Coordinates of C-alpha atoms in Angstrom, one line a residue:
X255 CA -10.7 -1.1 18.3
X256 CA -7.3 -0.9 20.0
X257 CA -5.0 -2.8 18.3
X258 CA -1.6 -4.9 19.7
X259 CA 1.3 -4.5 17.4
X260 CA 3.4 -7.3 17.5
X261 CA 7.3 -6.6 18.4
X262 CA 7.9 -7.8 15.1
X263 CA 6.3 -4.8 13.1
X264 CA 8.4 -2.6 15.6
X265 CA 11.3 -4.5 14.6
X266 CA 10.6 -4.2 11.4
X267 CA 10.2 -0.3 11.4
X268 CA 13.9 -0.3 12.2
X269 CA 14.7 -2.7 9.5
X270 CA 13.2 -0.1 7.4
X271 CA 14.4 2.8 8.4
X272 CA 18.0 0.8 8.5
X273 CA 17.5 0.0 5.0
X274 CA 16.9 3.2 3.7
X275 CA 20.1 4.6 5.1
X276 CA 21.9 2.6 3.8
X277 CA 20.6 2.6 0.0
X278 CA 20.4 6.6 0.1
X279 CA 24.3 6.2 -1.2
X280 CA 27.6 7.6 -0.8
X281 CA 26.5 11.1 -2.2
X282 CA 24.6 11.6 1.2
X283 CA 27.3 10.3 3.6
X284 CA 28.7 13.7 4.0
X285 CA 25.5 15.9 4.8
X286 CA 24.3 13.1 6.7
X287 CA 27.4 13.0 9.1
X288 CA 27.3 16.6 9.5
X289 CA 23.6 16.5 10.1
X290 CA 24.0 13.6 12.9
X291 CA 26.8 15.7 14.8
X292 CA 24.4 18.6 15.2
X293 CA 21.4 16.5 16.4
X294 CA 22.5 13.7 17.9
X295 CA 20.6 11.3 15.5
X296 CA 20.1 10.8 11.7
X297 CA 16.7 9.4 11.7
X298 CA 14.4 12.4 10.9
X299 CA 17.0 13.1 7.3
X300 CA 14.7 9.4 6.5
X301 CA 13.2 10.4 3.2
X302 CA 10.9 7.3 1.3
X303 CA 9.5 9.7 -1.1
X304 CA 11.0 8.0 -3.4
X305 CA 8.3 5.2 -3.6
X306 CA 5.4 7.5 -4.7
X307 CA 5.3 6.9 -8.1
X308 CA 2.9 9.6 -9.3
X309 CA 1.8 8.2 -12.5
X310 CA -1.4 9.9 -14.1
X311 CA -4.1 7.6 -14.5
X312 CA -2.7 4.8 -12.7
X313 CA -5.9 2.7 -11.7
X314 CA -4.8 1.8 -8.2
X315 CA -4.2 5.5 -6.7
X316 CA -6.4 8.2 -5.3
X317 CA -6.3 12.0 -5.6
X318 CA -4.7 14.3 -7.6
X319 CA -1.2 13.4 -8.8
X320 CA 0.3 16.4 -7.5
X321 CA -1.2 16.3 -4.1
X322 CA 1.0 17.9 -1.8
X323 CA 1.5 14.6 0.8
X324 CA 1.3 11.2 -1.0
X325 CA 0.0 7.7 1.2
X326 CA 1.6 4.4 -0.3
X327 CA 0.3 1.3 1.4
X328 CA 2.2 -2.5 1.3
X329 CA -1.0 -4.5 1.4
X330 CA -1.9 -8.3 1.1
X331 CA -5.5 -9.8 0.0
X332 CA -5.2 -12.3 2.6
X333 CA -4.0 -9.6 6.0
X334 CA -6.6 -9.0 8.4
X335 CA -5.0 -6.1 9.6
X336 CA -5.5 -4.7 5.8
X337 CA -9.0 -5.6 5.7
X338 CA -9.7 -3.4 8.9
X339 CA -7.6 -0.6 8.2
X340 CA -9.6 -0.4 4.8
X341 CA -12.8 -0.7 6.8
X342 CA -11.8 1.2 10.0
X343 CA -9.0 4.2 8.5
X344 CA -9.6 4.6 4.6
X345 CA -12.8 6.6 4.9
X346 CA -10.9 9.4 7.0
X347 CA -8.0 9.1 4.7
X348 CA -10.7 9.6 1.7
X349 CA -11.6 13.2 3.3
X350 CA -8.3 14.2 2.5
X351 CA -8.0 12.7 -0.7
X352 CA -11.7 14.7 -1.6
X353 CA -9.8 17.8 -0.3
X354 CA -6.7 17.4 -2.6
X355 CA -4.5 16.7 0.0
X356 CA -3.3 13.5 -0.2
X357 CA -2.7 10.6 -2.8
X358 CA -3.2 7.1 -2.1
X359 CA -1.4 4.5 -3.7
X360 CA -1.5 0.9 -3.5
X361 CA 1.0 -1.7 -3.9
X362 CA -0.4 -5.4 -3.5
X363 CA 2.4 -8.2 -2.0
X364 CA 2.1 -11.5 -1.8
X365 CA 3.3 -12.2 1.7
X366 CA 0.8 -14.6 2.5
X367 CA 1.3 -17.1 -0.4
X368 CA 0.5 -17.5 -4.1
X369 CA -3.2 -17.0 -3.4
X370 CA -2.4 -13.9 -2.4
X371 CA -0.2 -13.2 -5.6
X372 CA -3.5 -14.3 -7.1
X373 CA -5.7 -12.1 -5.8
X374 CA -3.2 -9.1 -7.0
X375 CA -3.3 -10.2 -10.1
X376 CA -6.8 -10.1 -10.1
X377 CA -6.7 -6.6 -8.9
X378 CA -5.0 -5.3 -11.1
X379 CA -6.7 -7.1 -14.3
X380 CA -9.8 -5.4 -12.6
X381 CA -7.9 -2.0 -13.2
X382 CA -7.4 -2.4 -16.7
X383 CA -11.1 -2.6 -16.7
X384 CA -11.7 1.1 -14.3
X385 CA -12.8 -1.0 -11.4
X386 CA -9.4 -1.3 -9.3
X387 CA -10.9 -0.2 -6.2
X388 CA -14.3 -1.6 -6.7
X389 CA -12.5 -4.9 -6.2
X390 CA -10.1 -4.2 -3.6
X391 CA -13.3 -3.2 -1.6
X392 CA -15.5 -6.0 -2.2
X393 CA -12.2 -8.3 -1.5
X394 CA -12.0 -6.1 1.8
X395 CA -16.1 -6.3 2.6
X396 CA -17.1 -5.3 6.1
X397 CA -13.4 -5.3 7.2
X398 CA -12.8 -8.9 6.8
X399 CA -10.5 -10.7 4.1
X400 CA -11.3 -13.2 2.1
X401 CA -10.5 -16.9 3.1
X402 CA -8.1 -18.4 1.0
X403 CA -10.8 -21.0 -0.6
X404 CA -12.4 -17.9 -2.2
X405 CA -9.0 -16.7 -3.8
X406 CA -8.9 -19.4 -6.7
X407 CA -9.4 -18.4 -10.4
X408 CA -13.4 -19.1 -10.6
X409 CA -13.9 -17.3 -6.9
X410 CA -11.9 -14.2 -8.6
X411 CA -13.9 -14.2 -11.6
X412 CA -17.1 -14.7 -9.9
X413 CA -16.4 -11.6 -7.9
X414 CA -15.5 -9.6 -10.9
X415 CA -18.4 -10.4 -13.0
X416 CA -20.5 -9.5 -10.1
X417 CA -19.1 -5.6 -10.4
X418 CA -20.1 -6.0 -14.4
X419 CA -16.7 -6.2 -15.4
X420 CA -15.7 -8.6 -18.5
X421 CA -15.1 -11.9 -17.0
X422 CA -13.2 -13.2 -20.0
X423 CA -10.8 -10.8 -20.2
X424 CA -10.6 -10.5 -16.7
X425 CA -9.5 -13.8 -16.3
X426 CA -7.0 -13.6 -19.3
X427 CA -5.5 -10.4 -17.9
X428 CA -5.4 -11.8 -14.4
X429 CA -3.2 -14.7 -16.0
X430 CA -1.1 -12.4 -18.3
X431 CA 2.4 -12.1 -18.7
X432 CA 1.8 -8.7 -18.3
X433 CA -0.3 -9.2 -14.4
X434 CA 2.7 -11.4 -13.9
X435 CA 5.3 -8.4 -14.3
X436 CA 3.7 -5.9 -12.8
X437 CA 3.4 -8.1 -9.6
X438 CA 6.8 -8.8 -9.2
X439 CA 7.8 -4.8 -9.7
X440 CA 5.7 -4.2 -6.8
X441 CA 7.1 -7.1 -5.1
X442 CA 11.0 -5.8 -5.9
X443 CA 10.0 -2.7 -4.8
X444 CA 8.8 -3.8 -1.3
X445 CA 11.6 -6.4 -0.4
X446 CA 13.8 -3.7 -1.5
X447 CA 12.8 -1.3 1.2
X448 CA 12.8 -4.2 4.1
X449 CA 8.7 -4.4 3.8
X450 CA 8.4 -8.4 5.3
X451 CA 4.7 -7.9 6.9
X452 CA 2.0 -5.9 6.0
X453 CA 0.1 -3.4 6.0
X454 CA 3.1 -1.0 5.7
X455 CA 2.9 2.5 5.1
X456 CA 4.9 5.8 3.7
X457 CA 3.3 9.1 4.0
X458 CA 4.8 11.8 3.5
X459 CA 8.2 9.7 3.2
X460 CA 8.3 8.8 6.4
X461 CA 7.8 5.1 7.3
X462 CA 5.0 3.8 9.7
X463 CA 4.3 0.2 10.6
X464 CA 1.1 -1.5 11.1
X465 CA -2.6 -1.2 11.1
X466 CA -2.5 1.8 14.2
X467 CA -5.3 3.4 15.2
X468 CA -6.8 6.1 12.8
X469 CA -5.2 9.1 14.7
X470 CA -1.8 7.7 14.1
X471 CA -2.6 8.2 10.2
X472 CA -4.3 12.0 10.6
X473 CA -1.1 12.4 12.7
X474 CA 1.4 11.1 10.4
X475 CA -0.8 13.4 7.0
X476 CA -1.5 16.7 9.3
X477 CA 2.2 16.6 10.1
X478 CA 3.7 15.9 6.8
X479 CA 1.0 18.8 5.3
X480 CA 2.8 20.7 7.9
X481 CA 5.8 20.0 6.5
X482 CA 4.9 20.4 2.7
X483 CA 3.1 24.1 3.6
X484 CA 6.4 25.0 5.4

């Protein structure tokens, strides 16, 4: 498939990046002055690692904890360009996860509404069960996403109980205060960083932009194991 990203996702990238610099702090200022003079440019001292949050047993990340590059991915339930990348990119990402060398890590935004909020909630109340990524997959079937009639409370259940998870306490732990928190601390973390479409993507700390073609992604992991070998 050859996708057309939108000027806005390159935009965007620059927002990022923009954003970054200038949250690094004061403490930086100095080694990143003298590091501009020398090259020319400041963009490659960019470091997002920051983001990866690395926590054992956290239900919606892949791979070892202490993989040497780490894969966090802004995502929304209701982004077709989500749904495709999970179809089209994920399974060559998973080699590397199988071969310890990367970690994914999910963080589900709400950019397309409050269905979408729902369906995060719903995700993670499925992880408090194990099934985290069985549901992310099934609301990702055949690289499509659901349409937003299927994103209510009884569609959500219905989907959960249909992976043999607890639908009672799914539903009370999709509603929780607690489902409620943990969305907005993803949420923070994304406007924080400039994220205002989805997917986006750090690997490696480095920013990158929309649903690109698969080589852009073993690109962007080969590199920054490159870097983490060096």
């Amino acid at each position: 498939m050859l996708w057309l990203i939108p000027l806005a996702v390159i935009v965007l990238a620059a927002v990022l990046i923009g954003v970054v610099i200038a949250n690094q702090g004061s403490a930086d200022d100095s080694a990143n002055a003298q590091s501009q003079s020398e090259s020319g440019t400041g963009e490659e001292e960019v470091d997002l690692s920051f983001v990866e949050h690395r926590v054992e047993d956290d239900s919606r990340a892949l791979g070892d904890v202490d993989a040497p590059v780490t894969l966090v991915m802004f995502s929304d339930y209701q982004c077709p360009y989500c749904a495709a990348w999970n179809e089209e990119t994920m399974p060559t990402m998973m080699d590397y996860v199988d071969k310890g060398d990367l970690r994914i890590e999910m963080r589900d935004l709400a950019v397309f509404g409050e269905e979408s909020e729902r369906a995060a909630r719903a995700a993670y109340a499925a992880g408090l069960q194990g099934k985290y990524w069985e549901f992310h997959n099934a609301m990702f079937e055949g690289g499509e996403h659901p349409p937003k009639s299927e994103l209510d409370d009884d569609s959500l259940v219905a989907t959960a109980k249909d992976l043999g998870l607890d639908p009672t306490k799914f539903k009370g732990d999709m509603n929780s205060v607690e489902a409620h928190d943990e969305f907005e601390a993803n949420a923070q973390e994304g406007y924080s960083l400039g994220v205002a479409s989805t997917p986006t993507f750090v690997i490696g700390g480095k920013p990158l932009v929309g649903a690109q073609p698969t080589d852009e992604f073993v690109s962007a992991v080969d590199d920054a194991l490159a870097e983490a070998e060096g």
